[in-house]
Structure formats: structure tokens, C-alpha cells
Short mmCIF file of C-alpha atoms in Angstrom, two decimals:
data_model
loop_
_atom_site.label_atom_id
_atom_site.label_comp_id
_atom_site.label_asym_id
_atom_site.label_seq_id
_atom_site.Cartn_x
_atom_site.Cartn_y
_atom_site.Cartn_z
CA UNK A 159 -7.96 7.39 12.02
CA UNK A 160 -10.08 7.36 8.84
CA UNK A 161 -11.95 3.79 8.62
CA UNK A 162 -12.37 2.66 4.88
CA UNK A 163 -14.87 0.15 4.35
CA UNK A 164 -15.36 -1.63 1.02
CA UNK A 165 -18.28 -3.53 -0.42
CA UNK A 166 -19.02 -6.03 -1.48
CA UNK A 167 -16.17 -8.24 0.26
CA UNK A 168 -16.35 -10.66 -3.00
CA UNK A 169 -17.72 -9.72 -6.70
CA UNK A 170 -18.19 -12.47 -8.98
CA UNK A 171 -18.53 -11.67 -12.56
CA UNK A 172 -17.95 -13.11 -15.47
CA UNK A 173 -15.34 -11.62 -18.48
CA UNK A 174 -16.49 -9.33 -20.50
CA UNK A 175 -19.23 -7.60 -17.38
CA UNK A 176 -19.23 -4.75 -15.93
CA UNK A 177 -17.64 -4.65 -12.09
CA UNK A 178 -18.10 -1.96 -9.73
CA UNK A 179 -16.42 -1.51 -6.12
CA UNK A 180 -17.37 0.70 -3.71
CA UNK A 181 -15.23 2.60 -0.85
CA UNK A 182 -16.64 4.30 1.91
CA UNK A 183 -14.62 6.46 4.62
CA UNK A 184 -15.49 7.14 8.14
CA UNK A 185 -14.70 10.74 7.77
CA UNK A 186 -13.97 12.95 4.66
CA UNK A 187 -10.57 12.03 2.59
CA UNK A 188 -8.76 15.39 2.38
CA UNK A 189 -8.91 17.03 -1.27
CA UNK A 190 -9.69 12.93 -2.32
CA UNK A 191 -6.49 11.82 -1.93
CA UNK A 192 -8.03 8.45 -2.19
CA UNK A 193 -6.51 5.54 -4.33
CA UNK A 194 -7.01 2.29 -5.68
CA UNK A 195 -4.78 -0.90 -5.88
CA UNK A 196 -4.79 -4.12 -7.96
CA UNK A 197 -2.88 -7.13 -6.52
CA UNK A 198 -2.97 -10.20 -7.73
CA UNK A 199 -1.66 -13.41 -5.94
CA UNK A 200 2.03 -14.14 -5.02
CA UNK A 201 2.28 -10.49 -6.53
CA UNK A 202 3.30 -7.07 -4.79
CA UNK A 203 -0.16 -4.57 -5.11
CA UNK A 204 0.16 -1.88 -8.06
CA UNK A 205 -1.23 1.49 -8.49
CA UNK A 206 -4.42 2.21 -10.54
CA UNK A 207 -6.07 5.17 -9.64
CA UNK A 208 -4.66 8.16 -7.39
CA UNK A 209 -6.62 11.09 -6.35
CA UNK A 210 -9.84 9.29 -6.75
CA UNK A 211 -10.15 9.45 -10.48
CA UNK A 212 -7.15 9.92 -12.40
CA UNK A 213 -5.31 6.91 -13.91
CA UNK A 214 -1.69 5.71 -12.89
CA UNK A 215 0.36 5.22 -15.74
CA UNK A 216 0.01 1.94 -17.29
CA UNK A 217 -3.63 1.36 -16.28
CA UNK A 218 -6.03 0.49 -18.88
CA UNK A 219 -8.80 2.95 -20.09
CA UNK A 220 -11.81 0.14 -18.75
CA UNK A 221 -10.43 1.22 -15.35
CA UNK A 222 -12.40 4.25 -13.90
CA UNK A 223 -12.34 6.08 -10.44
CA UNK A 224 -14.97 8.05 -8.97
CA UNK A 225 -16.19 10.26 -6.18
CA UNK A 226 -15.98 12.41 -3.21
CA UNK A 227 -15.66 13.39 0.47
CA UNK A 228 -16.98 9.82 1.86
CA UNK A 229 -17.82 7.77 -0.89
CA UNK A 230 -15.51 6.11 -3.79
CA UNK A 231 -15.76 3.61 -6.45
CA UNK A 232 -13.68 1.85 -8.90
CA UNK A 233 -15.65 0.93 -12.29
CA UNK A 234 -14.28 -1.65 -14.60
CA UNK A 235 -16.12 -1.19 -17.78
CA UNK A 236 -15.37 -4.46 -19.39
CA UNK A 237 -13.99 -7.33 -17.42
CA UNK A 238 -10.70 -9.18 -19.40
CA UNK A 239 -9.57 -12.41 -17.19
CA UNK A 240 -6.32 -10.53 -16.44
CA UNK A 241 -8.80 -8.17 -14.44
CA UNK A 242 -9.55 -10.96 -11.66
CA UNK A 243 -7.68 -9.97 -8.72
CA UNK A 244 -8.26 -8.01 -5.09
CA UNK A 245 -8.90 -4.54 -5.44
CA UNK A 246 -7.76 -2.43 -1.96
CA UNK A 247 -8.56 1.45 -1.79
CA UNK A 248 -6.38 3.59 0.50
CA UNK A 249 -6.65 7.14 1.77
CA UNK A 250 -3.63 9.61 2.21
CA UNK A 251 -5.10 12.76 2.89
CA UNK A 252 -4.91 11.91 6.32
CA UNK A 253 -1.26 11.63 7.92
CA UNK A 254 -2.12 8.11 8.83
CA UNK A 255 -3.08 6.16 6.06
CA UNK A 256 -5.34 3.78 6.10
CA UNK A 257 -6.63 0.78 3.54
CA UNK A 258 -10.08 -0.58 3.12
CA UNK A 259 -10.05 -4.83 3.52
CA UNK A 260 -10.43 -5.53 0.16
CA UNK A 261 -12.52 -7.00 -2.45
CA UNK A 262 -12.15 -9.67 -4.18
CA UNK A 263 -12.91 -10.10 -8.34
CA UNK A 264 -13.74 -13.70 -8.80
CA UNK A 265 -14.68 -15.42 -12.30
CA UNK A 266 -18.50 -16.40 -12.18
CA UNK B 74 13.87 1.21 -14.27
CA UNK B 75 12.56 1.95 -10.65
CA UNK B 76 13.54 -0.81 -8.50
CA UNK B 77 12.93 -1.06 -4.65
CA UNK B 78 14.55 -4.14 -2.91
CA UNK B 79 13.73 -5.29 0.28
CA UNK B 80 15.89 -7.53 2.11
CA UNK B 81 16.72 -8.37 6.53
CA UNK B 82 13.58 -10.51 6.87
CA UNK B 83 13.47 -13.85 8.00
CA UNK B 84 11.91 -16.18 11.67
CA UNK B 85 12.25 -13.87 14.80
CA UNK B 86 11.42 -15.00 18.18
CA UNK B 87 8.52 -12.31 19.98
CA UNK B 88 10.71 -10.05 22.05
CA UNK B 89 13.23 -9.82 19.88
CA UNK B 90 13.84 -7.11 17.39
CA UNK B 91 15.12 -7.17 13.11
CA UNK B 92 15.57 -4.36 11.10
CA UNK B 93 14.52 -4.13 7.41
CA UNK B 94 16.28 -2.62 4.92
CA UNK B 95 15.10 -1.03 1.10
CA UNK B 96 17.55 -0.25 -1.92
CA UNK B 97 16.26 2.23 -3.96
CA UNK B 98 17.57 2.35 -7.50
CA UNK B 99 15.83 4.25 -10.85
CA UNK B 100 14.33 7.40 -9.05
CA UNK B 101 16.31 10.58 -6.77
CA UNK B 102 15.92 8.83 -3.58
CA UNK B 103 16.67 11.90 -1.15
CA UNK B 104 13.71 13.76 -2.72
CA UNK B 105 10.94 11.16 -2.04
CA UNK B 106 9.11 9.93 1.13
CA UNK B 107 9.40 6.10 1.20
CA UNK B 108 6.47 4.32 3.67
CA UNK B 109 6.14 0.68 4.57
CA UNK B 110 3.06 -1.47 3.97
CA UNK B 111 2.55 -5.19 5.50
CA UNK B 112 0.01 -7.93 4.73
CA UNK B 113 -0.21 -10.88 6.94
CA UNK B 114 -1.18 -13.89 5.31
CA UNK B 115 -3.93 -14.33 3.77
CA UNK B 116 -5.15 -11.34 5.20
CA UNK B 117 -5.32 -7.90 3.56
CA UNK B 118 -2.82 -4.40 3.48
CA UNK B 119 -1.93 -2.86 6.40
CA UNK B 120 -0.04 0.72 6.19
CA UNK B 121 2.77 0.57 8.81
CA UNK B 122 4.77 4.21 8.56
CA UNK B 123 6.58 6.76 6.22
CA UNK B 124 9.28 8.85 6.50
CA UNK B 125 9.33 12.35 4.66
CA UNK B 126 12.21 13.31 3.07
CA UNK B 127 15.11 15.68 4.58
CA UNK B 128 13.22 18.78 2.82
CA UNK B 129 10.28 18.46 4.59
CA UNK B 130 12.24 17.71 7.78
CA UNK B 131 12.07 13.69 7.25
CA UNK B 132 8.70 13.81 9.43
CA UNK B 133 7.97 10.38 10.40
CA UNK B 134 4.46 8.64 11.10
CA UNK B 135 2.94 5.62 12.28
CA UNK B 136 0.40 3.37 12.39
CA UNK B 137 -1.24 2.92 16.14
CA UNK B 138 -0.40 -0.97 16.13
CA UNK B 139 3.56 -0.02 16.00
CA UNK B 140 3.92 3.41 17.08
CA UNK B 141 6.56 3.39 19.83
CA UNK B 142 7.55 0.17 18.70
CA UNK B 143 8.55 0.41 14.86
CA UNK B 144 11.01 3.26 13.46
CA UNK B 145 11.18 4.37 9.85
CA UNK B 146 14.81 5.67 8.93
CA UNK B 147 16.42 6.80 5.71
CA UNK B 148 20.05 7.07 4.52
CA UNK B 149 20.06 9.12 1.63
CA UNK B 150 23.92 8.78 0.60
CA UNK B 151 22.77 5.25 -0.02
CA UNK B 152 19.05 5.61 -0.98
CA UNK B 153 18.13 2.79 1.82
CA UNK B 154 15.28 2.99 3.92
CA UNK B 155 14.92 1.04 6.91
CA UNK B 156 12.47 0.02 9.54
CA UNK B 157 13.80 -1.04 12.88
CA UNK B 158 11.25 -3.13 14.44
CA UNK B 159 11.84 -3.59 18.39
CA UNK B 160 9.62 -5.80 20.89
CA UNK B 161 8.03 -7.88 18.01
CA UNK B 162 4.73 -9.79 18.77
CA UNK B 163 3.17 -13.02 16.77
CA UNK B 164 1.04 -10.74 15.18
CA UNK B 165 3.97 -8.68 13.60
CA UNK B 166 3.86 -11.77 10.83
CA UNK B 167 3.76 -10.58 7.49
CA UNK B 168 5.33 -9.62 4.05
CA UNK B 169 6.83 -6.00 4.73
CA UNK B 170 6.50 -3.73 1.24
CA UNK B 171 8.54 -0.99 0.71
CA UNK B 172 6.87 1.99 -1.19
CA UNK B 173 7.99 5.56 -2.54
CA UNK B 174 5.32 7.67 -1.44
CA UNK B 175 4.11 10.44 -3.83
CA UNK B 176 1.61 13.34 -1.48
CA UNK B 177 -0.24 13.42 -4.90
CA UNK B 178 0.35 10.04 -6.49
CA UNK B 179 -0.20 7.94 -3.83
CA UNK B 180 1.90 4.94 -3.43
CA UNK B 181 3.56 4.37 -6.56
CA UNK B 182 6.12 2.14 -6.60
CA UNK B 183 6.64 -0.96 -4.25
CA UNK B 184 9.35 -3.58 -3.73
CA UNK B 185 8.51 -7.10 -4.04
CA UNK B 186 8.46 -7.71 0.01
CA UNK B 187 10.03 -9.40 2.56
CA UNK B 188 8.49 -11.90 5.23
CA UNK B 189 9.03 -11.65 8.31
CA UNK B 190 8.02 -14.54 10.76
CA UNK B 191 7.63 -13.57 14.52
CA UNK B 192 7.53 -17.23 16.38
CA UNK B 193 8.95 -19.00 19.25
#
């Protein structure tokens, strides 16, 4: 299976900065079927980015998703304090899909 | 309105087995593959299995940690999915997500979860 590991493990930042996650894969995601997932405590995750850079619907503009064949990142351009949450990424180009652990967006 | 509701979960004792269930309303359920995510707590996502739909033969997949153990099942004439989960273990403790998985989209919709407590 295709290992995703995601650094760093905790971001702290303060509103209004710039955050920036990164996702890298054991192995090559298949035609970057790679997303990215917000969830926020007590909360199910939700969809931001599919196919490594296009935006699910709903997602704000300041979210961004980038990359290729092993390496991935998620670019917030402007933190707002609704933006501090976990961020998971998640391959499905592979039948078995697999998540990175996670990173967490903490206020500075 | 896309809605998936999960529902069955509850305490367990390891051995034993529970079955999960997932109402789909808002989207053609018998067109979509629906998977199952779980997070144990505190801890972060772990996929568990999907099931294709009927037109591309309802192929099912797992994740190593409950293949042979868990089974993914669909009824379309009532757009529920279901995971039967057989010879549960401790570590089987989590919220259970459903999801309607999109081979482009990714996972796109999920249900609000269900938690499942495997103890003695």
C-alpha cells in the first residue's frame, strides 16, 4: 500500500499567515488522485481539494493544492480563525486508499 | 440535500460481531460507490473499504487490518450500505464514517459517524 506521510505533524500560525502542508507518498499517486480534508473537532472531515489541485465546491479561494507523482501540498494563502483545524491528505489512485496522519493548524 | 446517516453502532464485546448500516438520501444511490472511513479516538483517519456500484460489478476492497474480517454490502432498492464487521478486536474502537466515493472527486460526502466500542 501507498504510505502518505505529512509534515509538519503541528503548524502554528497566527490569522492572517500564510500555512503550508506538505504530503509525501511512498510510491507515485496514480494520475494525482490525491486529496485533501479539513476536519475540525466533534465534526465529520470535509472535502477541499480532489485531484491534487482543483477545489471542492464550497472551498474558499485562500485554499490551494499542489503537485505531483510523490509530493503534495496544501497552501492556505491567508489564515481566517475558521481555518484552524487538522488537515488529512488521502490517495485514491491506488485501490486501497490510504490517509496521511495529519496535521494539525494551531493559533500561535 | 445529500444526507448519509449512519446508525447500528454502539459497546460490543471482542469476538463478537455488529453490522453498520448507511441511509443515503439527496444523490442516485445505485450509481455511486459508497466506502467506509474510521478514526479511533483521538487518533487520525483510517480508510476501512468501498464497495463499487452494480455497474462496475459492485467490486469490493479492503483495508489489510479488516480484510477477511469486515464486509462492505449495498442494497440499492433502499440506498443502504452496510458493513458487517465479524471477530471484532479492542482495536476495532472508533467512529465509523460513511462516504460516497467519487473515482475523480474523491470522497465527497460523509455521514456524521457512528461509534462503535469493542470492550469486555
Amino acid at each position: 500500500e501507498i504510505v502518505l506521510t505529512q509534515s509538519p505533524g503541528t503548524l502554528s500560525l497566527s490569522p492572517g499567515e500564510r500555512g503550508t502542508v506538505s504530503c509525501r507518498a511512498s510510491q507515485s499517486v496514480t494520475s494525482s488522485l490525491l486529496a485533501w480534508y479539513q476536519q475540525k473537532p466533534g465534526q465529520a472531515p470535509r472535502l477541499l481539494i480532489y485531484a491534487a489541485s482543483n477545489r471542492a465546491a464550497g472551498t474558499p479561494d485562500r485554499f490551494s493544492g499542489s503537485g505531483s507523482g510523490t509530493d503534495f501540498t496544501l497552501t492556505i494563502s491567508r489564515l481566517e480563525p475558521e481555518d484552524f483545524a487538522v488537515y488529512y491528505c488521502q490517495q485514491y489512485g491506488d485501490s486501497r486508499y490510504t490517509f496521511g496522519q495529519g496535521t494539525k493548524l494551531e493559533i500561535k | 440535500e445529500v444526507r448519509l446517516v449512519e446508525s447500528g453502532g454502539g459497546l460490543v464485546q471482542p469476538g463478537r460481531s455488529l453490522r453498520l448500516s448507511c441511509k443515503v438520501t439527496g444523490f442516485i444511490f445505485e450509481n455511486n460507490a459508497m466506502s467506509w472511513v474510521r478514526q479511533a479516538p483521538g487518533k487520525g483517519l483510517e480508510w476501512v473499504g468501498f464497495i463499487g456500484s452494480k455497474a462496475y460489478g459492485g467490486t469490493t476492497e479492503y483495508a489489510a487490518s479488516v480484510k477477511g474480517r469486515f464486509t462492505v454490502s449495498r442494497d440499492d432498492s433502499k440506498s443502504v450500505a452496510y458493513l458487517q464487521m465479524n471477530s471484532l478486536k479492542t482495536e476495532d474502537t472508533a467512529v465509523y464514517y460513511c462516504t460516497r466515493l467519487d473515482g475523480y472527486l474523491g470522497l465527497d460526502y460523509w455521514g456524521l459517524g457512528t461509534l462503535v466500542t469493542v470492550s469486555s
